[in-house]
Coordinates of C-alpha atoms and ligand atoms in Angstrom, one line a residue:
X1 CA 1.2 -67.9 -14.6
X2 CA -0.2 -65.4 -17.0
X3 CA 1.1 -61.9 -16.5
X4 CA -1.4 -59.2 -16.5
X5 CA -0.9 -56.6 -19.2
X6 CA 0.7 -53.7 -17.4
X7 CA -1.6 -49.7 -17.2
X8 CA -0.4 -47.2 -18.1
X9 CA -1.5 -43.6 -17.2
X10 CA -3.1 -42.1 -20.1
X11 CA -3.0 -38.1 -20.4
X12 CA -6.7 -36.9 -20.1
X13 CA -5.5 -33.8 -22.1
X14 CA -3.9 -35.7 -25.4
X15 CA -5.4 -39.5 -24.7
X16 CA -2.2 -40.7 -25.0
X17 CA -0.7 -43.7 -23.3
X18 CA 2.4 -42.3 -21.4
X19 CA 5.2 -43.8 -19.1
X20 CA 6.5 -41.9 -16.3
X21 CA 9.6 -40.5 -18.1
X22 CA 6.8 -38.6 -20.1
X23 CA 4.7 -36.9 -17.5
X24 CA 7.8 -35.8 -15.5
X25 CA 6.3 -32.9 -14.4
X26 CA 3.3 -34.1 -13.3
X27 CA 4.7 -36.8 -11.4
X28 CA 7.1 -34.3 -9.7
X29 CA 3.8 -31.9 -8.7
X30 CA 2.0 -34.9 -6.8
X31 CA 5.3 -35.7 -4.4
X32 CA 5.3 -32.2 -3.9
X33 CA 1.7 -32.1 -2.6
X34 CA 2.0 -35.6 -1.4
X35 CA 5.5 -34.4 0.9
X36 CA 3.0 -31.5 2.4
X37 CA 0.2 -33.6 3.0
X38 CA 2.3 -36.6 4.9
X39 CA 4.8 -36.0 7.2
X40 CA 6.0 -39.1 6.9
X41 CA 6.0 -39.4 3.2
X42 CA 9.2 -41.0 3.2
X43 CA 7.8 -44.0 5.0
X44 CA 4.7 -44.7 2.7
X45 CA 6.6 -45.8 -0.4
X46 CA 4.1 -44.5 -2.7
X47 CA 4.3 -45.0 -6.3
X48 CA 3.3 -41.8 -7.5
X49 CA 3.1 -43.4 -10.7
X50 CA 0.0 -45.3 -10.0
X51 CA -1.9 -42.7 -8.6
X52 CA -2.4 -42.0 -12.3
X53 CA -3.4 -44.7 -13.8
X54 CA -7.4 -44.7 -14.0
X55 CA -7.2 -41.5 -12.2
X56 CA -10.5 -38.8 -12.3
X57 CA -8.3 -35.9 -11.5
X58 CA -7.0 -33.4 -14.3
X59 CA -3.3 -33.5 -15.2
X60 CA -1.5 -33.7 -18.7
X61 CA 1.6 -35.5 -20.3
X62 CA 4.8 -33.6 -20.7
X63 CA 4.5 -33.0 -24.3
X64 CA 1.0 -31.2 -23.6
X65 CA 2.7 -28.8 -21.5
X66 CA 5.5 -28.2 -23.4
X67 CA 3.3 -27.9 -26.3
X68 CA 0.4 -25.4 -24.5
X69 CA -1.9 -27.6 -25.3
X70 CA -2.3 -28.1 -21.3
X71 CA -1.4 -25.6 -18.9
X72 CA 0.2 -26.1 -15.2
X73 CA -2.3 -25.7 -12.2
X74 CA -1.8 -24.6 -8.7
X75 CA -2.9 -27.2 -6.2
X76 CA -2.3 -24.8 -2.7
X77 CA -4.9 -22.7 -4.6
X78 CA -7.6 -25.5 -5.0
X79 CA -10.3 -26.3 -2.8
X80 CA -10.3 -30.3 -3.3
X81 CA -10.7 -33.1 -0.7
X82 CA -8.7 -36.2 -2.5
X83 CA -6.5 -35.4 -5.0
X84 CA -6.1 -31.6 -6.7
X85 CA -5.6 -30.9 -10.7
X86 CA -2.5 -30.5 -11.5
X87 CA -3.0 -28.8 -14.7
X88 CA -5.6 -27.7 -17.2
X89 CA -6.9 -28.3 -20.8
X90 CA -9.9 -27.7 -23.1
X91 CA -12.6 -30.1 -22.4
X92 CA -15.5 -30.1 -24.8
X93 CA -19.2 -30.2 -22.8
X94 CA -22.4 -30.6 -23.7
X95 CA -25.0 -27.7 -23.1
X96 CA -27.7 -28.6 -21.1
X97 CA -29.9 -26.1 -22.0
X98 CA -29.6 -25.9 -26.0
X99 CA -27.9 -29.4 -26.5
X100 CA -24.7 -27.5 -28.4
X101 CA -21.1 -28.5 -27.6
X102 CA -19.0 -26.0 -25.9
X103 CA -15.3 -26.0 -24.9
X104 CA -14.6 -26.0 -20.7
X105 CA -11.4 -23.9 -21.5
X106 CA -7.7 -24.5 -19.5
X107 CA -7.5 -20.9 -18.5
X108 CA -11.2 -20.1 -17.7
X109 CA -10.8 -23.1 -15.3
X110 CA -7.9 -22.1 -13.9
X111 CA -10.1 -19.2 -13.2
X112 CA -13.1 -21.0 -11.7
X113 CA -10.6 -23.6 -9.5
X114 CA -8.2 -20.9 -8.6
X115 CA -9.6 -17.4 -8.5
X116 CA -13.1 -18.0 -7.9
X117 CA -12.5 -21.3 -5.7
X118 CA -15.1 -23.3 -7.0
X119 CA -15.0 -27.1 -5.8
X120 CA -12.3 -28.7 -8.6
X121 CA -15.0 -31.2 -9.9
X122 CA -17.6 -28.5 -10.5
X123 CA -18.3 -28.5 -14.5
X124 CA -20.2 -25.5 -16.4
X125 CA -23.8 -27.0 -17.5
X126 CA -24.4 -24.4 -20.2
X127 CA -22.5 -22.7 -23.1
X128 CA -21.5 -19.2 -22.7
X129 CA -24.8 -18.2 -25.1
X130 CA -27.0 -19.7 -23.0
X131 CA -25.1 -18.5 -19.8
X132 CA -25.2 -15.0 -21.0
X133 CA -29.1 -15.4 -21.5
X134 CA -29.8 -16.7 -18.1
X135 CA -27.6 -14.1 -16.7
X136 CA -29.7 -11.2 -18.4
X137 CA -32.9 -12.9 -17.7
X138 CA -32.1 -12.9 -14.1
X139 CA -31.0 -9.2 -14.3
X140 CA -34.5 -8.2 -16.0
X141 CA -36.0 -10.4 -13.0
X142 CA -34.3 -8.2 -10.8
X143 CA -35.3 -4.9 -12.4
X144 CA -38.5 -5.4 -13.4
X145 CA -39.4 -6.3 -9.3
X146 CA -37.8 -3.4 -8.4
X147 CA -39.6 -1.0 -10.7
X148 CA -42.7 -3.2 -10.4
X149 CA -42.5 -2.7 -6.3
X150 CA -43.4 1.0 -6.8
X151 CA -46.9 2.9 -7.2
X152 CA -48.0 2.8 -10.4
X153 CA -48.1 6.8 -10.6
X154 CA -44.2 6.7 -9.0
X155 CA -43.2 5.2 -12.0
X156 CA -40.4 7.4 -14.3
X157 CA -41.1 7.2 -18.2
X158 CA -37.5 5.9 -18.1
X159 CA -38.6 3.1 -15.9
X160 CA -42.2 2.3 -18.2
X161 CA -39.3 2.3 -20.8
X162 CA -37.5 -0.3 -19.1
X163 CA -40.4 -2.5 -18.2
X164 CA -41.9 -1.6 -22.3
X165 CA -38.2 -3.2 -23.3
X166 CA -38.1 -6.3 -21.2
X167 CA -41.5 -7.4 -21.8
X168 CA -40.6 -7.0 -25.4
X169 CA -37.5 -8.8 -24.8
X170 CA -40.1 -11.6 -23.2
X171 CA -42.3 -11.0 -26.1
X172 CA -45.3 -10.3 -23.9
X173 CA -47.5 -8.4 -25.9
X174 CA -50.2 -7.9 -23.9
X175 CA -47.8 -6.2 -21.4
X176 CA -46.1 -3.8 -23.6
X177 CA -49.4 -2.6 -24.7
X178 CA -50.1 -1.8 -21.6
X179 CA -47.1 -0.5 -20.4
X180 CA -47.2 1.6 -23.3
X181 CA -50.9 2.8 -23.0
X182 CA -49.6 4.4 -19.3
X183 CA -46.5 5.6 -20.7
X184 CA -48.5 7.8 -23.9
X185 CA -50.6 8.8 -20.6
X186 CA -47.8 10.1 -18.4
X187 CA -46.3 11.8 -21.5
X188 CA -49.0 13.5 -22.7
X189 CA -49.8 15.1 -19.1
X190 CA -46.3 15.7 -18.5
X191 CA -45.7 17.7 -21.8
X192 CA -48.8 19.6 -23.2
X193 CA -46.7 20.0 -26.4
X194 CA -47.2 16.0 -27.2
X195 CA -51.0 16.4 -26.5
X196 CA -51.5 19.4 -29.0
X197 CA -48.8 17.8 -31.7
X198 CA -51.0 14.4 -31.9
X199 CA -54.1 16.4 -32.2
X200 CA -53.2 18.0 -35.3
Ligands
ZN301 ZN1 -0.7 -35.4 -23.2
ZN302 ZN1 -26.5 -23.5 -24.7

């Protein structure tokens, strides 16, 4: 009989092809999660070994480890529902908003899995540029209704300003000439000095 050619667990963090005397540590971190999940570990006989082989969780050889390339994770701090990471490295990602590849780095999802408790198979869809964009688009959003929700004649010439420097940031022309037509008004009547000066 022919004898299948025998997996191996490859580390998702160096690609590498790595028998259990190399991933050590990882191998230890799954019994200890396994032992807490089952009380009756002892009976299952598992081959924690397997459990990597093909496996869609993240995790990393020995060497990575050792090396920093990889860093340990905390599974008690995850919220997962199969299996947990059981550590972290730089995964490169593809923007979905500008197309540009971006690095998913091992602390920053530490971070997200950890600190902010995101589901562990959550991935970020845009680079940090874009993410910073639609962060301060949101934030003009925000502002803008809020000024916007006031009178027109409520409106502070620090707030015209505001509006003046988002739709400028929107490049809405037709706005900011507005916006500045009101604010030259509310100027001028608030400070006579302005009206005189532009008539010389
Ligand atoms: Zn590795
Ligand atoms: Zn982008």
């Amino acid at each position: 009989m022919k004898k299948g050619k025998r997996k191996y667990a490859k580390c998702p963090s160096c690609k590498a092809e790595v028998h259990k005397t190399e991933m050590k540590m990882a191998i230890s971190e799954m019994e200890k999660v396994d032992k807490i999940q089952y009380n009756h570990y002892k009976d299952l006989k598992i081959d924690t070994y397997n459990s990597f082989i093909d496996s869609n969780f993240d995790w990393a050889c020995d060497i990575c480890l050792e090396d920093k390339k990889a860093i340990k994770a905390n599974p008690s701090l995850q919220n997962y529902s199969w299996n947990p990471n059981y550590a972290y490295y730089d995964s490169q990602l593809k923007c979905r908003n500008c197309n540009s590849d971006f690095i998913f780095a091992k602390k920053e999802k530490k971070y997200w899995f950890e600190s902010l408790k995101f589901w562990i198979d959550s991935v970020p869809v845009h680079c940090i540029i874009c993410r910073k964009k639609i962060r301060q688009l949101k934030l003009e959003n925000t502002m803008l209704s809020d000024i916007l929700k006031k009178d027109e004649t409520d409106i502070s010439s620090d707030e015209l300003n505001k509006i003046i420097e988002i739709y400028t940031n929107w490049e809405k022309e037709e706005r900011v000439k507005y916006y500045q037509a009101i604010l030259k008004k509310k100027n001028s009547s608030l400070n006579p000095w302005v009206k005189t000066e532009i008539q010389i």
